[in-house]
Tab-separated table of C-alpha atoms in Angstrom:
chain	number	residue	atom	x	y	z
A	182	MET	CA	4.551	-18.089	41.827
A	183	THR	CA	2.705	-18.336	45.150
A	184	ALA	CA	1.696	-15.277	47.167
A	185	THR	CA	2.105	-15.094	50.961
A	186	ASN	CA	-1.599	-15.743	51.472
A	187	GLY	CA	-1.397	-18.987	49.548
A	188	ALA	CA	-2.949	-17.614	46.369
A	189	HIS	CA	-1.209	-18.244	43.062
A	190	ARG	CA	0.030	-15.329	41.001
A	191	VAL	CA	0.041	-15.672	37.244
A	192	PHE	CA	2.302	-13.556	35.043
A	193	ILE	CA	0.606	-12.442	31.827
A	194	GLN	CA	2.751	-10.869	29.126
A	195	LEU	CA	0.711	-8.460	27.042
A	196	GLY	CA	1.315	-7.817	23.376
A	197	PRO	CA	2.885	-10.014	20.700
A	198	PRO	CA	5.874	-12.157	21.662
A	199	PRO	CA	9.310	-10.757	20.698
A	200	GLU	CA	9.925	-13.579	18.229
A	201	GLU	CA	6.794	-12.768	16.223
A	202	GLY	CA	7.413	-11.240	12.809
A	203	GLY	CA	6.553	-7.663	11.950
A	204	GLN	CA	7.952	-6.045	15.092
A	205	LEU	CA	9.097	-2.437	14.862
A	206	VAL	CA	11.825	-3.152	17.403
A	207	ARG	CA	13.752	-6.137	16.120
A	208	PRO	CA	17.344	-7.244	15.609
A	209	GLY	CA	18.924	-5.247	12.812
A	210	ALA	CA	16.323	-2.491	12.814
A	211	ARG	CA	17.911	0.933	12.558
A	212	GLN	CA	17.834	2.682	15.928
A	213	THR	CA	19.266	6.068	14.903
A	214	TYR	CA	20.148	7.850	11.675
A	215	PRO	CA	23.701	8.896	10.790
A	216	ALA	CA	24.145	12.667	11.034
A	217	GLU	CA	24.205	13.177	7.247
A	218	VAL	CA	21.018	11.128	6.743
A	219	GLU	CA	19.182	12.960	9.494
A	220	ALA	CA	20.235	16.333	8.082
A	221	ARG	CA	18.888	15.373	4.673
A	222	LEU	CA	15.648	14.068	6.127
A	223	ARG	CA	15.202	17.245	8.172
A	224	ILE	CA	15.244	19.332	4.992
A	225	ASP	CA	12.612	17.106	3.388
A	226	ALA	CA	10.549	17.056	6.579
A	227	ALA	CA	10.537	20.859	6.750
A	228	THR	CA	9.156	20.975	3.206
A	229	ILE	CA	6.384	18.544	4.122
A	230	ILE	CA	5.458	20.183	7.431
A	231	SER	CA	5.243	23.636	5.814
A	232	ARG	CA	2.240	22.445	3.809
A	233	TYR	CA	0.077	21.975	6.904
A	234	PRO	CA	-1.401	24.612	9.241
A	235	VAL	CA	-0.937	22.188	12.162
A	236	ALA	CA	2.380	20.353	12.217
A	237	ARG	CA	1.076	17.017	13.497
A	238	SER	CA	-1.114	16.751	10.392
A	239	ALA	CA	2.094	15.968	8.494
A	240	LEU	CA	2.585	12.640	10.284
A	241	LEU	CA	1.310	10.399	7.476
A	242	PRO	CA	3.588	11.831	4.772
A	243	LEU	CA	6.498	11.909	7.227
A	244	LEU	CA	6.044	8.194	7.837
A	245	HIS	CA	6.236	7.645	4.080
A	246	LEU	CA	9.398	9.753	4.047
A	247	VAL	CA	11.210	7.617	6.623
A	248	GLN	CA	9.881	4.508	4.906
A	249	SER	CA	11.534	5.710	1.711
A	250	GLU	CA	14.795	5.712	3.640
A	251	ASP	CA	14.521	2.329	5.360
A	252	SER	CA	11.947	0.448	3.204
A	253	CYS	CA	9.909	0.044	6.400
A	254	ILE	CA	9.181	1.812	9.685
A	255	THR	CA	12.077	1.577	12.128
A	256	PRO	CA	12.728	2.910	15.644
A	257	ALA	CA	14.914	5.564	14.005
A	258	GLY	CA	12.015	6.617	11.789
A	259	ILE	CA	9.606	6.710	14.718
A	260	ASP	CA	11.952	8.903	16.761
A	261	PHE	CA	12.585	11.186	13.792
A	262	CYS	CA	8.869	11.770	13.145
A	263	ALA	CA	8.178	12.317	16.852
A	264	THR	CA	10.968	14.878	17.148
A	265	GLN	CA	9.953	16.805	14.028
A	266	LEU	CA	6.304	17.047	15.084
A	267	GLY	CA	6.601	17.369	18.844
A	268	LEU	CA	4.824	14.053	19.418
A	269	THR	CA	5.622	11.115	21.654
A	270	GLY	CA	6.947	7.913	20.188
A	271	THR	CA	3.762	6.188	21.342
A	272	GLU	CA	1.618	8.586	19.331
A	273	VAL	CA	3.664	7.932	16.200
A	274	VAL	CA	3.669	4.155	16.701
A	275	ALA	CA	-0.117	4.173	17.153
A	276	VAL	CA	-0.503	5.644	13.658
A	277	ALA	CA	2.292	3.675	12.000
A	278	THR	CA	0.853	0.353	13.166
A	279	PHE	CA	-2.725	1.233	12.237
A	280	TYR	CA	-2.213	1.635	8.482
A	281	SER	CA	-1.040	-1.402	6.538
A	282	MET	CA	0.832	0.691	3.943
A	283	TYR	CA	3.455	1.348	6.602
A	284	ARG	CA	5.632	-1.732	6.572
A	285	ARG	CA	6.976	-3.280	9.778
A	286	SER	CA	9.740	-5.302	8.169
A	287	PRO	CA	12.192	-4.593	5.332
A	288	THR	CA	10.514	-4.506	1.939
A	289	GLY	CA	11.972	-5.607	-1.380
A	290	ASP	CA	12.354	-3.408	-4.426
A	291	TYR	CA	8.847	-4.428	-5.472
A	292	HIS	CA	5.971	-4.978	-3.087
A	293	VAL	CA	3.600	-7.387	-4.823
A	294	GLY	CA	0.160	-7.357	-3.265
A	295	VAL	CA	-2.433	-9.908	-4.331
A	296	CYS	CA	-6.008	-8.975	-3.510
A	297	THR	CA	-7.728	-11.893	-1.791
A	298	ASN	CA	-10.894	-10.081	-0.822
A	299	THR	CA	-14.217	-11.553	-1.885
A	300	LEU	CA	-14.580	-10.711	-5.570
A	301	CYS	CA	-10.901	-11.055	-6.454
A	302	ALA	CA	-10.711	-14.294	-4.462
A	303	VAL	CA	-13.592	-16.009	-6.223
A	304	LEU	CA	-12.297	-14.874	-9.621
A	305	GLY	CA	-8.841	-16.287	-9.001
A	306	GLY	CA	-7.020	-14.171	-6.417
A	307	ASP	CA	-6.454	-17.081	-4.058
A	308	ALA	CA	-5.042	-19.164	-6.904
A	309	ILE	CA	-2.728	-16.300	-7.929
A	310	LEU	CA	-1.374	-15.969	-4.399
A	311	ALA	CA	-0.827	-19.717	-4.033
A	312	THR	CA	0.947	-19.868	-7.391
A	313	LEU	CA	3.200	-16.920	-6.581
A	314	GLU	CA	4.119	-18.383	-3.203
A	315	GLU	CA	5.226	-21.599	-4.889
A	316	HIS	CA	6.872	-19.808	-7.812
A	317	LEU	CA	8.853	-17.392	-5.618
A	318	GLY	CA	9.474	-19.785	-2.753
A	319	VAL	CA	8.166	-17.346	-0.144
A	320	HIS	CA	4.947	-16.989	1.793
A	321	HIS	CA	2.772	-13.985	2.607
A	322	GLY	CA	4.834	-11.196	4.157
A	323	ALA	CA	8.218	-12.594	3.117
A	324	THR	CA	10.852	-11.298	0.709
A	325	THR	CA	12.801	-13.268	-1.882
A	326	ALA	CA	16.469	-13.932	-1.147
A	327	ASP	CA	17.563	-11.495	-3.854
A	328	GLY	CA	15.616	-8.689	-2.175
A	329	ALA	CA	13.555	-8.055	-5.292
A	330	ILE	CA	10.033	-9.137	-4.333
A	331	THR	CA	8.027	-8.881	-1.134
A	332	LEU	CA	4.822	-10.887	-1.484
A	333	GLU	CA	1.680	-10.116	0.462
A	334	HIS	CA	-2.012	-10.809	0.284
A	335	ILE	CA	-3.938	-7.600	0.792
A	336	GLU	CA	-7.466	-6.410	1.268
A	337	CYS	CA	-9.648	-4.730	-1.340
A	338	ASN	CA	-7.789	-2.540	-3.828
A	339	ALA	CA	-11.003	-0.741	-4.841
A	340	ALA	CA	-10.663	-2.158	-8.349
A	341	CYS	CA	-13.336	-4.856	-8.271
A	342	ASP	CA	-14.313	-4.060	-11.856
A	343	PHE	CA	-10.937	-5.456	-12.956
A	344	ALA	CA	-10.769	-8.452	-10.625
A	345	PRO	CA	-8.592	-10.305	-9.939
A	346	VAL	CA	-6.132	-7.494	-9.306
A	347	VAL	CA	-2.470	-7.507	-8.329
A	348	MET	CA	-0.747	-4.319	-7.213
A	349	VAL	CA	2.982	-3.726	-7.504
A	350	ASN	CA	4.179	-0.772	-5.435
A	351	TRP	CA	0.518	0.329	-5.388
A	352	GLU	CA	0.139	0.403	-9.164
A	353	PHE	CA	-2.644	-1.663	-10.739
A	354	PHE	CA	-2.247	-4.833	-12.770
A	355	ASP	CA	-5.778	-5.735	-13.854
A	356	ASP	CA	-7.484	-8.971	-14.894
A	357	GLN	CA	-4.619	-11.162	-13.749
A	358	THR	CA	-4.119	-14.920	-13.931
A	359	PRO	CA	-1.555	-17.107	-12.156
A	360	ASP	CA	0.525	-17.225	-15.349
A	361	SER	CA	0.438	-13.468	-15.968
A	362	ALA	CA	1.320	-12.744	-12.340
A	363	CYS	CA	4.332	-15.066	-12.574
A	364	ALA	CA	5.418	-13.325	-15.777
A	365	ILE	CA	5.300	-9.956	-13.982
A	366	VAL	CA	7.480	-11.012	-11.059
A	367	ASP	CA	9.902	-12.792	-13.391
A	368	ALA	CA	10.300	-9.619	-15.443
A	369	LEU	CA	10.844	-7.538	-12.317
A	370	ARG	CA	13.497	-9.906	-10.991
A	371	ALA	CA	15.224	-9.841	-14.381
A	372	GLY	CA	15.444	-6.050	-14.218
A	373	GLU	CA	13.031	-5.487	-17.088
A	374	GLN	CA	10.857	-2.389	-17.315
A	375	VAL	CA	7.263	-3.229	-16.412
A	376	THR	CA	4.281	-0.973	-17.048
A	377	PRO	CA	1.040	-1.467	-15.104
A	378	SER	CA	-2.434	-1.609	-16.620
A	379	ARG	CA	-3.068	1.953	-15.461
A	380	GLY	CA	-0.513	4.495	-14.364
A	381	ALA	CA	3.147	5.211	-14.960
A	382	ARG	CA	5.986	2.745	-15.259
A	383	LEU	CA	7.000	1.136	-12.025
A	384	CYS	CA	9.659	2.547	-9.759
A	385	THR	CA	11.141	0.953	-6.654
A	386	PHE	CA	9.274	0.683	-3.381
A	387	ARG	CA	11.488	3.307	-1.744
A	388	ARG	CA	10.927	5.722	-4.619
A	389	THR	CA	7.193	5.073	-4.399
A	390	ALA	CA	7.262	5.875	-0.684
A	391	ARG	CA	8.948	9.198	-1.416
A	392	ILE	CA	6.262	10.046	-3.960
A	393	LEU	CA	3.598	9.168	-1.382
A	394	ALA	CA	5.356	11.536	1.011
A	395	GLY	CA	4.384	14.295	-1.392
A	396	PHE	CA	7.434	14.831	-3.557
A	397	PRO	CA	7.106	15.212	-7.353
A	398	ASP	CA	6.346	12.133	-9.403
A	399	GLU	CA	8.484	12.683	-12.462
A	400	ARG	CA	7.721	9.399	-14.193
A	401	ILE	CA	6.457	9.724	-17.758
A	402	GLY	CA	2.692	9.303	-17.768
A	403	ALA	CA	2.370	9.685	-14.007
A	404	ASN	CA	-0.317	12.332	-14.341
A	405	ASP	CA	-2.190	10.801	-17.247
A	406	THR	CA	-5.749	9.808	-16.488
A	407	ARG	CA	-6.822	6.508	-17.974
A	408	VAL	CA	-10.202	5.076	-17.046
A	409	GLY	CA	-10.778	1.489	-18.088
A	410	HIS	CA	-13.817	0.272	-19.985
A	411	ALA	CA	-15.035	-1.819	-17.060
A	412	THR	CA	-15.133	1.228	-14.798
A	413	LEU	CA	-17.463	3.041	-17.193
A	414	ALA	CA	-19.616	0.041	-18.126
A	415	GLY	CA	-22.249	0.768	-15.485
A	416	LEU	CA	-22.427	4.442	-16.424
A	417	ASP	CA	-22.760	3.614	-20.110
A	418	LEU	CA	-25.522	1.114	-19.352
A	419	ALA	CA	-27.337	3.629	-17.149
A	420	ARG	CA	-27.216	6.225	-19.882
A	421	THR	CA	-28.533	3.743	-22.443
A	422	GLN	CA	-31.382	2.673	-20.167
A	423	ALA	CA	-32.214	6.242	-19.278
A	424	ILE	CA	-32.512	7.117	-22.946
A	425	ALA	CA	-34.684	4.057	-23.572
A	426	GLU	CA	-36.902	4.863	-20.586
A	427	LEU	CA	-37.202	8.469	-21.730
A	428	SER	CA	-38.256	7.363	-25.210
A	429	SER	CA	-40.878	5.028	-23.729
A	430	ALA	CA	-42.216	7.781	-21.495
A	431	GLU	CA	-42.470	10.187	-24.408
A	432	THR	CA	-44.319	7.581	-26.493
A	433	PHE	CA	-46.732	6.851	-23.634
A	434	SER	CA	-47.380	10.548	-23.138
A	435	ALA	CA	-48.088	11.020	-26.856
A	436	ASP	CA	-50.498	8.016	-26.896
A	437	GLU	CA	-52.386	9.500	-23.939
A	438	SER	CA	-52.737	12.785	-25.740
A	439	ILE	CA	-54.061	11.104	-28.859
A	440	GLY	CA	-56.450	8.958	-26.885
A	441	GLY	CA	-57.678	11.931	-24.879
């Protein structure tokens, strides 16, 4: 386009292009909730908001609540959270797009996250991801045709002592290999019950989102605390060394006394 003074104007479109994946506003995304769904969500939202002295502090669990309804964040979910908390849609979107646990596209029954951060990667995380992509026929961020598995590579799971780690609906599967990871997703797709290395038996992604919203986790073993041997290895070693150093110090002190 040419301006009247002969200068050329250039149109620059800011933000990601509409065809790019992971858009909150996209074809098929729910724009509003049916009256009965909204009524039910309002009751749950009131329970959540009552736990906070300032209502807007409830935004994170409310986002998990609407994600439990839609399996991702939708325009309907954004509007619902904004209305319940007296926020603008922009304020809600700013938070929802900052945290990676809030999904921007529909998620399968099981979100399988392969850690590809440094330690997991060098111990086999990259190989696990590549194998799963081939085995499932989907790439990072995509969902299998049966809607069972959404595969994603994710950043550090804070479980480096059990690397390489795979998380399914945010539950840990430690010390994985390409073969063991394939066995897990095969079992999930077959409808078999799968138990993680630590934590309760798996539930669906939507159920997990509801638990993250702050509602009771009624799974057997959900509140059991199990600390793996690798987590305590450093502490055990420190205690052993401390005892050894103490013994040496006591011996040295006794020798000094004798010599003096």
